[in-house]
């Protein structure tokens, strides 16, 4: 389910939560906190041009609290649903633009 589809579900069922402002912002905060907590061991040599793709798994409880379940260092990038067929290629393209393309702008 996309964020838009989930927001439509919430709106149509009487919930007052904003996927973007409440849930996604909490996810971003949890991701940032995990990165800050592990920043010294992620790249101890502080190498330039080093990157890694992480897969973050979250769950919402019945009160819409967002919980970080796990972080995968080898996430599955299989296009196993309609939404993943849209999101995964876009995510990989964005990842490469942010990490690799900046070193090859002159080509």
N, CA, C and O atoms as a GROMACS GRO file, in nm:
protein
  428
    1UNK      N    1   0.085  -0.117   0.000
    1UNK     CA    2   0.000   0.000   0.000
    1UNK      C    3   0.091   0.124   0.000
    1UNK      O    4   0.184   0.133   0.080
    2UNK      N    5   0.064   0.216  -0.088
    2UNK     CA    6   0.142   0.340  -0.092
    2UNK      C    7   0.101   0.431   0.022
    2UNK      O    8  -0.002   0.409   0.086
    3UNK      N    9   0.181   0.534   0.047
    3UNK     CA   10   0.144   0.631   0.150
    3UNK      C   11   0.011   0.697   0.118
    3UNK      O   12  -0.071   0.719   0.206
    4UNK      N   13  -0.010   0.728  -0.010
    4UNK     CA   14  -0.136   0.791  -0.052
    4UNK      C   15  -0.254   0.698  -0.028
    4UNK      O   16  -0.358   0.740   0.023
    5UNK      N   17  -0.238   0.571  -0.063
    5UNK     CA   18  -0.344   0.474  -0.040
    5UNK      C   19  -0.372   0.458   0.109
    5UNK      O   20  -0.488   0.446   0.150
    6UNK      N   21  -0.266   0.456   0.189
    6UNK     CA   22  -0.285   0.443   0.334
    6UNK      C   23  -0.354   0.566   0.391
    6UNK      O   24  -0.440   0.555   0.478
    7UNK      N   25  -0.316   0.685   0.342
    7UNK     CA   26  -0.382   0.807   0.388
    7UNK      C   27  -0.530   0.805   0.351
    7UNK      O   28  -0.614   0.844   0.432
    8UNK      N   29  -0.563   0.760   0.229
    8UNK     CA   30  -0.703   0.748   0.188
    8UNK      C   31  -0.779   0.653   0.281
    8UNK      O   32  -0.892   0.681   0.320
    9UNK      N   33  -0.715   0.541   0.315
    9UNK     CA   34  -0.777   0.445   0.407
    9UNK      C   35  -0.807   0.511   0.542
    9UNK      O   36  -0.916   0.498   0.596
   10UNK      N   37  -0.706   0.583   0.595
   10UNK     CA   38  -0.725   0.650   0.724
   10UNK      C   39  -0.838   0.753   0.717
   10UNK      O   40  -0.924   0.757   0.805
   11UNK      N   41  -0.836   0.834   0.612
   11UNK     CA   42  -0.937   0.939   0.595
   11UNK      C   43  -1.078   0.879   0.583
   11UNK      O   44  -1.173   0.931   0.640
   12UNK      N   45  -1.089   0.771   0.508
   12UNK     CA   46  -1.219   0.709   0.482
   12UNK      C   47  -1.273   0.629   0.601
   12UNK      O   48  -1.390   0.590   0.602
   13UNK      N   49  -1.187   0.605   0.700
   13UNK     CA   50  -1.230   0.526   0.815
   13UNK      C   51  -1.227   0.605   0.946
   13UNK      O   52  -1.224   0.547   1.055
   14UNK      N   53  -1.228   0.737   0.936
   14UNK     CA   54  -1.244   0.823   1.052
   14UNK      C   55  -1.120   0.847   1.137
   14UNK      O   56  -1.131   0.898   1.249
   15UNK      N   57  -1.002   0.812   1.087
   15UNK     CA   58  -0.880   0.836   1.162
   15UNK      C   59  -0.828   0.977   1.132
   15UNK      O   60  -0.845   1.027   1.022
   16UNK      N   61  -0.766   1.039   1.231
   16UNK     CA   62  -0.718   1.176   1.216
   16UNK      C   63  -0.566   1.185   1.206
   16UNK      O   64  -0.508   1.288   1.240
   17UNK      N   65  -0.502   1.080   1.161
   17UNK     CA   66  -0.357   1.078   1.149
   17UNK      C   67  -0.314   1.118   1.009
   17UNK      O   68  -0.381   1.086   0.911
   18UNK      N   69  -0.202   1.187   1.002
   18UNK     CA   70  -0.143   1.222   0.874
   18UNK      C   71  -0.026   1.128   0.849
   18UNK      O   72   0.069   1.124   0.928
   19UNK      N   73  -0.031   1.054   0.741
   19UNK     CA   74   0.078   0.963   0.708
   19UNK      C   75   0.207   1.043   0.694
   19UNK      O   76   0.310   1.005   0.750
   20UNK      N   77   0.201   1.153   0.621
   20UNK     CA   78   0.322   1.233   0.596
   20UNK      C   79   0.373   1.299   0.724
   20UNK      O   80   0.491   1.289   0.756
   21UNK      N   81   0.285   1.368   0.796
   21UNK     CA   82   0.328   1.449   0.910
   21UNK      C   83   0.349   1.368   1.038
   21UNK      O   84   0.433   1.405   1.121
   22UNK      N   85   0.277   1.261   1.055
   22UNK     CA   86   0.288   1.184   1.179
   22UNK      C   87   0.376   1.060   1.161
   22UNK      O   88   0.477   1.044   1.229
   23UNK      N   89   0.336   0.973   1.071
   23UNK     CA   90   0.402   0.843   1.058
   23UNK      C   91   0.537   0.853   0.989
   23UNK      O   92   0.637   0.804   1.042
   24UNK      N   93   0.542   0.915   0.871
   24UNK     CA   94   0.668   0.924   0.797
   24UNK      C   95   0.770   1.008   0.873
   24UNK      O   96   0.889   0.974   0.875
   25UNK      N   97   0.727   1.116   0.935
   25UNK     CA   98   0.821   1.198   1.012
   25UNK      C   99   0.880   1.118   1.129
   25UNK      O  100   0.998   1.134   1.161
   26UNK      N  101   0.799   1.034   1.192
   26UNK     CA  102   0.850   0.949   1.299
   26UNK      C  103   0.950   0.849   1.244
   26UNK      O  104   1.054   0.824   1.305
   27UNK      N  105   0.920   0.791   1.128
   27UNK     CA  106   1.014   0.699   1.064
   27UNK      C  107   1.147   0.767   1.035
   27UNK      O  108   1.254   0.712   1.063
   28UNK      N  109   1.141   0.888   0.980
   28UNK     CA  110   1.263   0.963   0.951
   28UNK      C  111   1.343   0.988   1.078
   28UNK      O  112   1.465   0.976   1.078
   29UNK      N  113   1.275   1.022   1.184
   29UNK     CA  114   1.341   1.048   1.312
   29UNK      C  115   1.410   0.922   1.364
   29UNK      O  116   1.524   0.928   1.412
   30UNK      N  117   1.342   0.810   1.355
   30UNK     CA  118   1.401   0.684   1.400
   30UNK      C  119   1.521   0.645   1.315
   30UNK      O  120   1.621   0.595   1.367
   31UNK      N  121   1.512   0.668   1.184
   31UNK     CA  122   1.626   0.639   1.096
   31UNK      C  123   1.745   0.727   1.134
   31UNK      O  124   1.858   0.679   1.145
   32UNK      N  125   1.720   0.855   1.152
   32UNK     CA  126   1.827   0.947   1.188
   32UNK      C  127   1.890   0.908   1.321
   32UNK      O  128   2.013   0.909   1.334
   33UNK      N  129   1.809   0.873   1.418
   33UNK     CA  130   1.863   0.833   1.549
   33UNK      C  131   1.948   0.707   1.537
   33UNK      O  132   2.050   0.696   1.604
   34UNK      N  133   1.907   0.612   1.453
   34UNK     CA  134   1.986   0.490   1.437
   34UNK      C  135   2.119   0.520   1.368
   34UNK      O  136   2.222   0.462   1.401
   35UNK      N  137   2.117   0.612   1.272
   35UNK     CA  138   2.241   0.650   1.204
   35UNK      C  139   2.336   0.723   1.299
   35UNK      O  140   2.456   0.697   1.299
   36UNK      N  141   2.282   0.813   1.379
   36UNK     CA  142   2.365   0.885   1.476
   36UNK      C  143   2.423   0.790   1.580
   36UNK      O  144   2.538   0.806   1.623
   37UNK      N  145   2.345   0.691   1.620
   37UNK     CA  146   2.390   0.596   1.722
   37UNK      C  147   2.502   0.506   1.671
   37UNK      O  148   2.582   0.456   1.750
   38UNK      N  149   2.509   0.485   1.540
   38UNK     CA  150   2.608   0.391   1.484
   38UNK      C  151   2.710   0.458   1.393
   38UNK      O  152   2.788   0.389   1.328
   39UNK      N  153   2.710   0.590   1.386
   39UNK     CA  154   2.792   0.661   1.288
   39UNK      C  155   2.942   0.630   1.301
   39UNK      O  156   3.012   0.630   1.200
   40UNK      N  157   2.989   0.604   1.420
   40UNK     CA  158   3.133   0.580   1.437
   40UNK      C  159   3.175   0.442   1.391
   40UNK      O  160   3.292   0.420   1.360
   41UNK      N  161   3.082   0.348   1.385
   41UNK     CA  162   3.119   0.213   1.341
   41UNK      C  163   3.076   0.185   1.197
   41UNK      O  164   3.120   0.086   1.139
   42UNK      N  165   2.993   0.269   1.138
   42UNK     CA  166   2.950   0.247   1.000
   42UNK      C  167   3.065   0.262   0.901
   42UNK      O  168   3.078   0.183   0.807
   43UNK      N  169   3.148   0.363   0.921
   43UNK     CA  170   3.264   0.385   0.834
   43UNK      C  171   3.379   0.441   0.918
   43UNK      O  172   3.408   0.561   0.911
   44UNK      N  173   3.444   0.356   0.998
   44UNK     CA  174   3.545   0.405   1.090
   44UNK      C  175   3.665   0.471   1.021
   44UNK      O  176   3.731   0.556   1.081
   45UNK      N  177   3.694   0.433   0.896
   45UNK     CA  178   3.806   0.494   0.824
   45UNK      C  179   3.767   0.624   0.754
   45UNK      O  180   3.852   0.691   0.695
   46UNK      N  181   3.641   0.658   0.759
   46UNK     CA  182   3.588   0.781   0.697
   46UNK      C  183   3.628   0.791   0.549
   46UNK      O  184   3.682   0.893   0.504
   47UNK      N  185   3.601   0.685   0.477
   47UNK     CA  186   3.634   0.679   0.334
   47UNK      C  187   3.539   0.764   0.252
   47UNK      O  188   3.419   0.768   0.280
   48UNK      N  189   3.591   0.831   0.152
   48UNK     CA  190   3.507   0.906   0.059
   48UNK      C  191   3.447   0.810  -0.043
   48UNK      O  192   3.510   0.712  -0.082
   49UNK      N  193   3.327   0.838  -0.084
   49UNK     CA  194   3.264   0.758  -0.187
   49UNK      C  195   3.212   0.625  -0.138
   49UNK      O  196   3.176   0.539  -0.218
   50UNK      N  197   3.206   0.606  -0.010
   50UNK     CA  198   3.158   0.482   0.048
   50UNK      C  199   3.007   0.496   0.074
   50UNK      O  200   2.963   0.598   0.126
   51UNK      N  201   2.930   0.395   0.039
   51UNK     CA  202   2.787   0.399   0.068
   51UNK      C  203   2.736   0.258   0.092
   51UNK      O  204   2.799   0.160   0.054
   52UNK      N  205   2.621   0.252   0.155
   52UNK     CA  206   2.557   0.124   0.181
   52UNK      C  207   2.406   0.146   0.181
   52UNK      O  208   2.357   0.249   0.226
   53UNK      N  209   2.335   0.048   0.130
   53UNK     CA  210   2.189   0.052   0.129
   53UNK      C  211   2.138  -0.026   0.250
   53UNK      O  212   2.173  -0.142   0.269
   54UNK      N  213   2.055   0.039   0.330
   54UNK     CA  214   1.994  -0.025   0.445
   54UNK      C  215   1.845  -0.040   0.421
   54UNK      O  216   1.783   0.045   0.356
   55UNK      N  217   1.788  -0.146   0.473
   55UNK     CA  218   1.644  -0.167   0.468
   55UNK      C  219   1.586  -0.154   0.606
   55UNK      O  220   1.619  -0.233   0.696
   56UNK      N  221   1.499  -0.057   0.626
   56UNK     CA  222   1.436  -0.033   0.756
   56UNK      C  223   1.297  -0.092   0.756
   56UNK      O  224   1.218  -0.069   0.665
   57UNK      N  225   1.267  -0.170   0.860
   57UNK     CA  226   1.134  -0.230   0.876
   57UNK      C  227   1.064  -0.165   0.996
   57UNK      O  228   1.119  -0.159   1.106
   58UNK      N  229   0.944  -0.118   0.971
   58UNK     CA  230   0.864  -0.052   1.075
   58UNK      C  231   0.730  -0.123   1.088
   58UNK      O  232   0.686  -0.193   0.997
   59UNK      N  233   0.668  -0.103   1.202
   59UNK     CA  234   0.532  -0.151   1.225
   59UNK      C  235   0.457  -0.043   1.302
   59UNK      O  236   0.515   0.032   1.380
   60UNK      N  237   0.327  -0.037   1.278
   60UNK     CA  238   0.240   0.054   1.354
   60UNK      C  239   0.156  -0.030   1.449
   60UNK      O  240   0.102  -0.134   1.411
   61UNK      N  241   0.145   0.018   1.573
   61UNK     CA  242   0.057  -0.054   1.666
   61UNK      C  243  -0.084   0.003   1.655
   61UNK      O  244  -0.110   0.092   1.574
   62UNK      N  245  -0.174  -0.047   1.737
   62UNK     CA  246  -0.316  -0.007   1.727
   62UNK      C  247  -0.339   0.140   1.762
   62UNK      O  248  -0.444   0.195   1.730
   63UNK      N  249  -0.242   0.202   1.829
   63UNK     CA  250  -0.251   0.344   1.862
   63UNK      C  251  -0.172   0.431   1.764
   63UNK      O  252  -0.151   0.550   1.789
   64UNK      N  253  -0.128   0.372   1.655
   64UNK     CA  254  -0.050   0.439   1.550
   64UNK      C  255   0.088   0.486   1.598
   64UNK      O  256   0.145   0.581   1.545
   65UNK      N  257   0.141   0.418   1.700
   65UNK     CA  258   0.280   0.440   1.737
   65UNK      C  259   0.366   0.368   1.634
   65UNK      O  260   0.337   0.254   1.597
   66UNK      N  261   0.471   0.433   1.589
   66UNK     CA  262   0.560   0.376   1.488
   66UNK      C  263   0.678   0.313   1.559
   66UNK      O  264   0.747   0.378   1.638
   67UNK      N  265   0.702   0.186   1.530
   67UNK     CA  266   0.810   0.111   1.593
   67UNK      C  267   0.909   0.064   1.487
   67UNK      O  268   0.870   0.010   1.383
   68UNK      N  269   1.036   0.083   1.514
   68UNK     CA  270   1.142   0.029   1.429
   68UNK      C  271   1.164  -0.116   1.471
   68UNK      O  272   1.198  -0.144   1.586
   69UNK      N  273   1.145  -0.207   1.377
   69UNK     CA  274   1.160  -0.349   1.408
   69UNK      C  275   1.305  -0.393   1.388
   69UNK      O  276   1.365  -0.455   1.476
   70UNK      N  277   1.360  -0.360   1.271
   70UNK     CA  278   1.496  -0.402   1.240
   70UNK      C  279   1.552  -0.318   1.126
   70UNK      O  280   1.478  -0.253   1.052
   71UNK      N  281   1.683  -0.324   1.114
   71UNK     CA  282   1.753  -0.260   1.002
   71UNK      C  283   1.833  -0.369   0.934
   71UNK      O  284   1.914  -0.437   0.997
   72UNK      N  285   1.811  -0.386   0.805
   72UNK     CA  286   1.880  -0.489   0.728
   72UNK      C  287   1.995  -0.429   0.649
   72UNK      O  288   1.979  -0.327   0.582
   73UNK      N  289   2.110  -0.493   0.657
   73UNK     CA  290   2.225  -0.449   0.577
   73UNK      C  291   2.227  -0.516   0.441
   73UNK      O  292   2.310  -0.482   0.356
   74UNK      N  293   2.139  -0.610   0.420
   74UNK     CA  294   2.127  -0.677   0.291
   74UNK      C  295   1.978  -0.688   0.258
   74UNK      O  296   1.923  -0.798   0.255
   75UNK      N  297   1.912  -0.573   0.234
   75UNK     CA  298   1.767  -0.576   0.215
   75UNK      C  299   1.726  -0.641   0.083
   75UNK      O  300   1.797  -0.633  -0.017
   76UNK      N  301   1.612  -0.705   0.086
   76UNK     CA  302   1.556  -0.763  -0.036
   76UNK      C  303   1.506  -0.649  -0.125
   76UNK      O  304   1.431  -0.563  -0.080
   77UNK      N  305   1.548  -0.650  -0.249
   77UNK     CA  306   1.501  -0.548  -0.343
   77UNK      C  307   1.422  -0.613  -0.456
   77UNK      O  308   1.432  -0.573  -0.572
   78UNK      N  309   1.346  -0.714  -0.422
   78UNK     CA  310   1.262  -0.785  -0.517
   78UNK      C  311   1.134  -0.706  -0.542
   78UNK      O  312   1.071  -0.657  -0.448
   79UNK      N  313   1.096  -0.694  -0.667
   79UNK     CA  314   0.974  -0.622  -0.705
   79UNK      C  315   0.855  -0.717  -0.695
   79UNK      O  316   0.799  -0.760  -0.796
   80UNK      N  317   0.817  -0.749  -0.572
   80UNK     CA  318   0.717  -0.853  -0.549
   80UNK      C  319   0.573  -0.802  -0.540
   80UNK      O  320   0.482  -0.880  -0.516
   81UNK      N  321   0.553  -0.672  -0.560
   81UNK     CA  322   0.417  -0.616  -0.560
   81UNK      C  323   0.413  -0.496  -0.655
   81UNK      O  324   0.517  -0.449  -0.701
   82UNK      N  325   0.292  -0.448  -0.684
   82UNK     CA  326   0.278  -0.334  -0.775
   82UNK      C  327   0.351  -0.211  -0.722
   82UNK      O  328   0.418  -0.141  -0.797
   83UNK      N  329   0.337  -0.185  -0.593
   83UNK     CA  330   0.400  -0.066  -0.537
   83UNK      C  331   0.552  -0.079  -0.538
   83UNK      O  332   0.622   0.020  -0.561
   84UNK      N  333   0.603  -0.198  -0.512
   84UNK     CA  334   0.748  -0.217  -0.515
   84UNK      C  335   0.804  -0.207  -0.657
   84UNK      O  336   0.920  -0.168  -0.675
   85UNK      N  337   0.724  -0.243  -0.757
   85UNK     CA  338   0.769  -0.228  -0.896
   85UNK      C  339   0.787  -0.081  -0.932
   85UNK      O  340   0.864  -0.048  -1.023
   86UNK      N  341   0.718   0.007  -0.863
   86UNK     CA  342   0.733   0.151  -0.883
   86UNK      C  343   0.845   0.206  -0.795
   86UNK      O  344   0.930   0.283  -0.842
   87UNK      N  345   0.845   0.167  -0.668
   87UNK     CA  346   0.935   0.228  -0.570
   87UNK      C  347   1.080   0.182  -0.580
   87UNK      O  348   1.171   0.264  -0.567
   88UNK      N  349   1.103   0.054  -0.603
   88UNK     CA  350   1.241   0.003  -0.601
   88UNK      C  351   1.327   0.063  -0.712
   88UNK      O  352   1.438   0.108  -0.682
   89UNK      N  353   1.283   0.066  -0.838
   89UNK     CA  354   1.368   0.130  -0.940
   89UNK      C  355   1.396   0.277  -0.908
   89UNK      O  356   1.507   0.326  -0.929
   90UNK      N  357   1.295   0.348  -0.859
   90UNK     CA  358   1.314   0.488  -0.822
   90UNK      C  359   1.413   0.503  -0.708
   90UNK      O  360   1.498   0.592  -0.710
   91UNK      N  361   1.402   0.416  -0.607
   91UNK     CA  362   1.493   0.419  -0.493
   91UNK      C  363   1.637   0.390  -0.536
   91UNK      O  364   1.729   0.458  -0.493
   92UNK      N  365   1.656   0.289  -0.620
   92UNK     CA  366   1.791   0.256  -0.668
   92UNK      C  367   1.850   0.370  -0.750
   92UNK      O  368   1.968   0.401  -0.737
   93UNK      N  369   1.768   0.430  -0.835
   93UNK     CA  370   1.815   0.544  -0.914
   93UNK      C  371   1.855   0.660  -0.823
   93UNK      O  372   1.961   0.720  -0.843
   94UNK      N  373   1.773   0.691  -0.724
   94UNK     CA  374   1.805   0.798  -0.629
   94UNK      C  375   1.932   0.766  -0.551
   94UNK      O  376   2.015   0.854  -0.530
   95UNK      N  377   1.947   0.641  -0.509
   95UNK     CA  378   2.066   0.601  -0.434
   95UNK      C  379   2.192   0.622  -0.516
   95UNK      O  380   2.292   0.674  -0.466
   96UNK      N  381   2.188   0.582  -0.642
   96UNK     CA  382   2.305   0.598  -0.729
   96UNK      C  383   2.333   0.744  -0.760
   96UNK      O  384   2.449   0.785  -0.769
   97UNK      N  385   2.228   0.823  -0.776
   97UNK     CA  386   2.248   0.967  -0.798
   97UNK      C  387   2.317   1.031  -0.678
   97UNK      O  388   2.405   1.116  -0.695
   98UNK      N  389   2.278   0.992  -0.558
   98UNK     CA  390   2.334   1.051  -0.437
   98UNK      C  391   2.475   1.001  -0.407
   98UNK      O  392   2.556   1.074  -0.348
   99UNK      N  393   2.506   0.878  -0.447
   99UNK     CA  394   2.632   0.820  -0.404
   99UNK      C  395   2.737   0.808  -0.515
   99UNK      O  396   2.854   0.839  -0.492
  100UNK      N  397   2.698   0.765  -0.632
  100UNK     CA  398   2.795   0.736  -0.738
  100UNK      C  399   2.802   0.848  -0.841
  100UNK      O  400   2.911   0.890  -0.880
  101UNK      N  401   2.688   0.896  -0.886
  101UNK     CA  402   2.685   0.994  -0.995
  101UNK      C  403   2.762   1.120  -0.964
  101UNK      O  404   2.816   1.183  -1.055
  102UNK      N  405   2.771   1.160  -0.839
  102UNK     CA  406   2.842   1.282  -0.805
  102UNK      C  407   2.990   1.273  -0.840
  102UNK      O  408   3.055   1.377  -0.855
  103UNK      N  409   3.045   1.154  -0.853
  103UNK     CA  410   3.186   1.138  -0.888
  103UNK      C  411   3.208   1.133  -1.039
  103UNK      O  412   3.322   1.137  -1.085
  104UNK      N  413   3.100   1.125  -1.115
  104UNK     CA  414   3.112   1.112  -1.260
  104UNK      C  415   3.035   1.220  -1.334
  104UNK      O  416   2.989   1.196  -1.446
  105UNK      N  417   3.019   1.337  -1.276
  105UNK     CA  418   2.945   1.448  -1.338
  105UNK      C  419   3.010   1.496  -1.467
  105UNK      O  420   2.940   1.547  -1.555
  106UNK      N  421   3.140   1.483  -1.480
  106UNK     CA  422   3.211   1.535  -1.596
  106UNK      C  423   3.202   1.446  -1.718
  106UNK      O  424   3.244   1.486  -1.827
  107UNK      N  425   3.149   1.326  -1.706
  107UNK     CA  426   3.143   1.233  -1.818
  107UNK      C  427   3.018   1.249  -1.899
  107UNK      O  428   2.998   1.178  -1.997
   0.00000   0.00000   0.00000
